XYZ file of N, CA and C in Angstrom:
471
model
N 6.024 -34.720 10.138
C 6.176 -33.604 9.224
C 7.664 -33.329 9.003
N 8.039 -33.104 7.766
C 9.427 -32.852 7.417
C 9.809 -31.422 7.772
N 10.968 -31.264 8.389
C 11.453 -29.935 8.755
C 11.974 -29.227 7.502
N 11.560 -28.009 7.322
C 11.974 -27.205 6.172
C 13.177 -26.361 6.594
N 14.232 -26.326 5.774
C 15.378 -25.460 6.118
C 14.944 -23.997 6.219
N 15.506 -23.285 7.166
C 15.103 -21.895 7.421
C 15.179 -21.023 6.174
N 16.164 -21.250 5.310
C 16.307 -20.416 4.112
C 15.179 -20.647 3.108
N 14.377 -21.693 3.335
C 13.252 -21.967 2.452
C 11.905 -21.607 3.077
N 11.912 -21.011 4.257
C 10.657 -20.594 4.874
C 9.942 -19.614 3.949
N 8.677 -19.848 3.713
C 7.916 -18.955 2.841
C 7.804 -17.548 3.429
N 7.618 -17.450 4.728
C 7.501 -16.130 5.348
C 8.776 -15.313 5.127
N 9.932 -15.962 5.208
C 11.200 -15.281 4.968
C 11.292 -14.797 3.529
N 10.864 -15.624 2.600
C 10.906 -15.234 1.182
C 9.907 -14.118 0.880
N 8.724 -14.209 1.453
C 7.721 -13.163 1.245
C 8.247 -11.842 1.805
N 8.828 -11.894 2.985
C 9.368 -10.671 3.610
C 10.492 -10.086 2.763
N 11.377 -10.909 2.250
C 12.468 -10.422 1.403
C 11.930 -9.746 0.148
N 10.925 -10.357 -0.444
C 10.301 -9.777 -1.634
C 9.651 -8.445 -1.300
N 8.937 -8.405 -0.179
C 8.270 -7.173 0.240
C 9.294 -6.078 0.519
N 10.409 -6.419 1.155
C 11.449 -5.432 1.449
C 12.065 -4.891 0.157
N 12.305 -5.751 -0.814
C 12.860 -5.302 -2.094
C 11.879 -4.392 -2.819
N 10.614 -4.746 -2.785
C 9.575 -3.932 -3.413
C 9.495 -2.560 -2.757
N 9.450 -2.537 -1.434
C 9.355 -1.272 -0.719
C 10.599 -0.409 -0.943
N 11.779 -1.020 -0.948
C 13.014 -0.258 -1.175
C 12.982 0.402 -2.550
N 12.511 -0.332 -3.548
C 12.413 0.228 -4.899
C 11.436 1.404 -4.916
N 10.232 1.176 -4.412
C 9.216 2.232 -4.427
C 9.670 3.451 -3.624
N 10.266 3.222 -2.460
C 10.722 4.344 -1.635
C 11.796 5.148 -2.346
N 12.712 4.467 -3.074
C 13.751 5.176 -3.824
C 13.138 6.035 -4.925
N 12.172 5.479 -5.636
C 11.503 6.238 -6.703
C 10.735 7.411 -6.105
N 9.955 7.148 -5.071
C 9.074 8.169 -4.509
C 9.841 9.284 -3.802
N 11.006 8.946 -3.261
C 11.835 9.955 -2.591
C 12.150 11.096 -3.555
N 12.326 10.765 -4.836
C 12.598 11.786 -5.841
C 11.446 12.762 -6.032
N 10.272 12.401 -5.569
C 9.095 13.267 -5.666
C 8.709 13.839 -4.301
N 9.546 13.591 -3.298
C 9.259 14.080 -1.952
C 8.100 13.371 -1.297
N 7.855 12.110 -1.719
C 6.718 11.348 -1.202
C 7.173 10.122 -0.424
N 6.378 9.756 0.565
C 6.534 8.467 1.227
C 5.587 7.480 0.540
N 5.747 6.215 0.854
C 4.860 5.200 0.282
C 3.415 5.461 0.703
N 3.199 5.846 1.949
C 1.838 6.120 2.424
C 1.244 7.326 1.689
N 2.033 8.371 1.499
C 1.536 9.534 0.764
C 1.172 9.157 -0.672
N 2.012 8.357 -1.300
C 1.740 7.901 -2.670
C 0.442 7.095 -2.708
N 0.255 6.219 -1.727
C -0.958 5.406 -1.652
C -2.193 6.297 -1.533
N -2.093 7.356 -0.753
C -3.207 8.305 -0.603
C -3.498 8.988 -1.936
N -2.463 9.481 -2.609
C -2.671 10.148 -3.899
C -3.296 9.192 -4.903
N -2.825 7.946 -4.904
C -3.375 6.938 -5.815
C -4.850 6.680 -5.503
N -5.176 6.541 -4.230
C -6.573 6.302 -3.829
C -7.453 7.482 -4.239
N -6.955 8.703 -4.042
C -7.743 9.887 -4.397
C -7.875 10.062 -5.911
N -6.951 9.497 -6.665
C -7.071 9.575 -8.125
C -8.176 8.651 -8.621
N -8.490 7.644 -7.825
C -9.538 6.681 -8.193
C -10.897 7.083 -7.647
N -10.883 7.796 -6.502
C -12.142 8.242 -5.889
C -11.882 9.554 -5.160
N -12.408 10.620 -5.701
C -12.252 11.937 -5.067
C -13.087 11.999 -3.788
N -12.795 12.983 -2.976
C -13.566 13.256 -1.761
C -13.629 12.058 -0.815
N -12.473 11.667 -0.327
C -12.415 10.580 0.654
C -12.080 11.145 2.031
N -12.644 10.524 3.046
C -12.377 10.943 4.421
C -11.045 10.366 4.889
N -10.548 10.914 5.980
C -9.322 10.392 6.571
C -9.462 8.936 6.962
N -10.627 8.553 7.474
C -10.861 7.157 7.867
C -10.809 6.240 6.646
N -11.431 6.667 5.558
C -11.400 5.854 4.329
C -9.970 5.715 3.816
N -9.232 6.791 3.839
C -7.854 6.764 3.350
C -6.948 5.943 4.272
N -7.206 6.009 5.576
C -6.427 5.199 6.522
C -6.617 3.720 6.224
N -7.862 3.316 5.954
C -8.119 1.909 5.603
C -7.424 1.544 4.295
N -7.496 2.431 3.316
C -6.884 2.161 2.008
C -5.365 2.021 2.119
N -4.759 2.791 3.028
C -3.302 2.776 3.176
C -2.819 1.805 4.247
N -3.752 1.260 5.026
C -3.375 0.316 6.080
C -2.656 0.969 7.244
N -3.073 2.195 7.592
C -2.477 2.898 8.723
C -3.592 3.345 9.666
N -3.206 3.824 10.835
C -4.199 4.313 11.794
C -4.732 5.678 11.344
N -5.866 6.059 11.895
C -6.430 7.366 11.570
C -5.519 8.492 12.058
N -4.830 8.271 13.184
C -3.908 9.280 13.701
C -2.750 9.488 12.723
N -2.205 8.386 12.214
C -1.126 8.482 11.227
C -1.630 9.179 9.978
N -2.832 8.819 9.538
C -3.378 9.423 8.326
C -3.572 10.916 8.501
N -3.957 11.360 9.680
C -4.152 12.794 9.910
C -2.863 13.559 9.624
N -1.724 13.033 10.076
C -0.459 13.730 9.819
C -0.041 13.596 8.355
N -0.345 12.468 7.719
C -0.051 12.291 6.292
C -0.830 13.325 5.482
N -2.109 13.478 5.788
C -2.949 14.431 5.059
C -2.493 15.869 5.286
N -2.077 16.187 6.502
C -1.563 17.528 6.785
C -0.322 17.796 5.931
N 0.568 16.815 5.843
C 1.772 16.957 5.026
C 1.457 17.143 3.548
N 0.513 16.363 3.045
C 0.123 16.478 1.634
C -0.542 17.818 1.355
N -1.299 18.315 2.336
C -1.952 19.609 2.170
C -0.905 20.730 2.167
N 0.091 20.626 3.040
C 1.174 21.623 3.070
C 1.924 21.668 1.741
N 2.083 20.506 1.122
C 2.765 20.427 -0.181
C 1.848 20.839 -1.333
N 0.605 21.164 -1.003
C -0.412 21.587 -1.965
C -0.742 20.489 -2.978
N -0.662 19.229 -2.519
C -1.005 18.090 -3.366
C -2.460 17.674 -3.180
N -3.038 18.063 -2.043
C -4.463 17.792 -1.775
C -5.106 19.039 -1.187
N -6.428 19.069 -1.261
C -7.218 20.046 -0.517
C -8.160 19.254 0.371
N -8.612 19.900 1.430
C -9.610 19.273 2.303
C -10.714 20.260 2.575
N -11.938 19.739 2.588
C -13.099 20.581 2.852
C -14.079 19.774 3.693
N -14.908 20.460 4.479
C -15.896 19.750 5.300
C -16.901 18.995 4.432
N -17.302 17.849 4.909
C -18.327 17.050 4.237
C -19.668 17.762 4.335
N -20.476 17.639 3.309
C -21.821 18.229 3.356
C -22.735 17.422 4.271
N -22.358 16.188 4.569
C -23.158 15.317 5.427
C -22.736 15.436 6.896
N -21.427 15.439 7.141
C -20.884 15.509 8.498
C -19.864 16.640 8.546
N -20.218 17.765 9.143
C -19.360 18.954 9.142
C -17.990 18.709 9.768
N -17.903 17.759 10.717
C -16.620 17.495 11.380
C -15.704 16.605 10.537
N -16.243 16.004 9.487
C -15.455 15.124 8.614
C -14.908 15.951 7.455
N -13.585 15.888 7.288
C -12.958 16.580 6.175
C -12.745 15.597 5.024
N -13.092 16.019 3.826
C -12.914 15.197 2.635
C -11.708 15.702 1.855
N -10.874 14.786 1.455
C -9.655 15.130 0.724
C -9.863 14.922 -0.769
N -9.236 15.801 -1.553
C -9.251 15.704 -3.013
C -7.878 16.095 -3.539
N -7.530 15.569 -4.685
C -6.269 15.939 -5.317
C -6.355 17.339 -5.917
N -5.265 18.065 -5.818
C -5.142 19.336 -6.536
C -4.563 19.020 -7.916
N -4.523 20.028 -8.778
C -3.886 19.834 -10.087
C -2.428 19.426 -9.902
N -1.752 20.057 -8.951
C -0.359 19.717 -8.662
C -0.253 18.279 -8.157
N -1.213 17.849 -7.338
C -1.234 16.470 -6.845
C -1.371 15.480 -7.982
N -2.245 15.793 -8.940
C -2.402 14.932 -10.126
C -1.097 14.844 -10.914
N -0.428 15.978 -11.079
C 0.825 16.010 -11.847
C 1.915 15.177 -11.180
N 2.085 15.375 -9.871
C 3.105 14.619 -9.133
C 2.792 13.127 -9.183
N 1.534 12.774 -8.967
C 1.139 11.373 -9.012
C 1.406 10.772 -10.391
N 1.042 11.476 -11.440
C 1.251 10.959 -12.798
C 2.730 10.695 -13.066
N 3.589 11.623 -12.655
C 5.033 11.435 -12.884
C 5.570 10.274 -12.047
N 5.190 10.204 -10.781
C 5.656 9.120 -9.902
C 5.146 7.771 -10.408
N 3.879 7.720 -10.779
C 3.277 6.477 -11.279
C 4.011 5.996 -12.528
N 4.397 6.929 -13.382
C 5.135 6.577 -14.590
C 6.424 5.833 -14.292
N 7.046 6.139 -13.164
C 8.267 5.423 -12.770
C 7.958 4.138 -12.011
N 6.954 4.176 -11.154
C 6.596 2.987 -10.374
C 6.128 1.858 -11.290
N 5.400 2.193 -12.347
C 4.840 1.172 -13.240
C 5.936 0.438 -14.010
N 7.117 1.037 -14.121
C 8.233 0.376 -14.798
C 8.552 -0.945 -14.096
N 8.554 -0.945 -12.774
C 8.819 -2.177 -12.028
C 7.718 -3.198 -12.257
N 6.473 -2.739 -12.245
C 5.347 -3.652 -12.480
C 5.498 -4.338 -13.832
N 5.856 -3.577 -14.833
C 6.033 -4.151 -16.175
C 7.205 -5.125 -16.207
N 8.294 -4.772 -15.527
C 9.471 -5.660 -15.485
C 9.119 -6.972 -14.798
N 8.362 -6.894 -13.705
C 7.942 -8.120 -13.011
C 7.030 -8.958 -13.895
N 6.089 -8.315 -14.536
C 5.174 -9.033 -15.425
C 5.947 -9.714 -16.551
N 6.920 -9.001 -17.109
C 7.712 -9.545 -18.209
C 8.625 -10.697 -17.790
N 8.887 -10.811 -16.479
C 9.769 -11.873 -15.986
C 9.084 -13.243 -15.977
N 7.778 -13.255 -16.217
C 7.004 -14.491 -16.170
C 6.211 -14.674 -17.459
N 5.943 -15.930 -17.782
C 5.019 -16.194 -18.880
C 3.624 -15.803 -18.394
N 2.671 -15.624 -19.296
C 1.310 -15.298 -18.834
C 0.759 -16.336 -17.856
N 1.009 -17.626 -18.097
C 0.528 -18.663 -17.175
C 1.225 -18.560 -15.820
N 2.538 -18.315 -15.821
C 3.269 -18.164 -14.557
C 2.754 -16.950 -13.788
N 2.514 -15.875 -14.500
C 2.000 -14.648 -13.872
C 0.661 -14.930 -13.195
N -0.243 -15.582 -13.898
C -1.557 -15.909 -13.336
C -1.410 -16.830 -12.129
N -0.530 -17.817 -12.237
C -0.302 -18.744 -11.126
C 0.274 -18.014 -9.922
N 1.258 -17.147 -10.159
C 1.859 -16.401 -9.055
C 0.818 -15.521 -8.360
N -0.014 -14.853 -9.138
C -1.076 -14.029 -8.543
C -2.008 -14.875 -7.685
N -2.394 -16.046 -8.195
C -3.261 -16.945 -7.433
C -2.583 -17.401 -6.145
N -1.310 -17.764 -6.238
C -0.574 -18.225 -5.060
C -0.422 -17.113 -4.029
N -0.145 -15.909 -4.490
C -0.023 -14.790 -3.552
C -1.354 -14.485 -2.879
N -2.439 -14.564 -3.615
C -3.766 -14.368 -3.008
C -4.036 -15.423 -1.943
N -3.693 -16.670 -2.249
C -3.901 -17.754 -1.282
C -3.035 -17.533 -0.045
N -1.791 -17.131 -0.242
C -0.900 -16.860 0.889
C -1.445 -15.720 1.739
N -1.954 -14.682 1.104
C -2.513 -13.544 1.829
C -3.696 -13.977 2.679
N -4.565 -14.821 2.129
C -5.714 -15.317 2.898
C -5.261 -16.077 4.139
N -4.246 -16.923 3.996
C -3.731 -17.678 5.149
C -3.165 -16.714 6.186
N -2.398 -15.735 5.737
C -1.813 -14.768 6.671
C -2.901 -14.005 7.424
N -3.933 -13.575 6.724
C -5.032 -12.841 7.356
C -5.773 -13.744 8.343
N -6.016 -14.994 7.954
C -6.711 -15.933 8.839
C -5.897 -16.242 10.089
N -4.586 -16.316 9.966
C -3.726 -16.682 11.084
C -3.508 -15.538 12.073
N -3.687 -14.307 11.637
C -3.419 -13.167 12.516
C -4.285 -13.177 13.767
N -5.611 -13.348 13.686
C -6.408 -13.394 14.925
C -5.995 -14.560 15.830
N -5.617 -15.672 15.234
C -5.191 -16.824 16.031
C -3.881 -16.508 16.756
N -2.969 -15.817 16.090
C -1.700 -15.444 16.727
C -1.951 -14.451 17.855
N -2.869 -13.494 17.640
C -3.200 -12.529 18.684
C -3.827 -13.227 19.884
N -4.688 -14.212 19.642
C -5.322 -14.961 20.739
C -4.276 -15.745 21.532
N -3.324 -16.372 20.828
C -2.247 -17.113 21.521
C -1.416 -16.181 22.389
N -1.091 -14.998 21.846
C -0.285 -14.039 22.596
C -1.035 -13.567 23.835
N -2.331 -13.356 23.732
C -3.130 -12.916 24.873
C -3.157 -14.001 25.946
N -3.345 -15.264 25.516
C -3.372 -16.381 26.479
C -2.031 -16.527 27.184
N -0.950 -16.216 26.471
C 0.392 -16.374 27.040
C 0.847 -15.133 27.799
N -0.028 -14.123 27.846
C 0.298 -12.915 28.595
C 1.194 -11.971 27.827
N 1.271 -12.122 26.500
C 2.166 -11.272 25.712
C 1.414 -10.385 24.879
């Protein structure tokens, strides 16, 4: 197998791209007093009202403990409300407030500018190919994670 120069490692390039994306989004969202996780929650609630903390934690890729503090912060900012579920009284369901919708709409209007710029940087065929390649890369990364965890456990790490 041919050795690939470190500067061409795909993981390094993916990480650099992800860091640039996050830096952009964080800069935009900071102007609205939001973190990326808070924005993700508002976006999820705009698509489906009345979501539990567990559902939102999965949508945002964070733990339920982290989500609990995120939801408390959003509630303090009056961007969401929470009420007990009619099915499970101990489960609180979150919904966007009118103010939450307004903040999300304004933030989304700025975030989508980057999406459009990225889309415009490629021909339609290149865009479709890049999406396919990123999906394939994501599948490999997801498949490799349990294997990496198993190796670390065997090695005592």
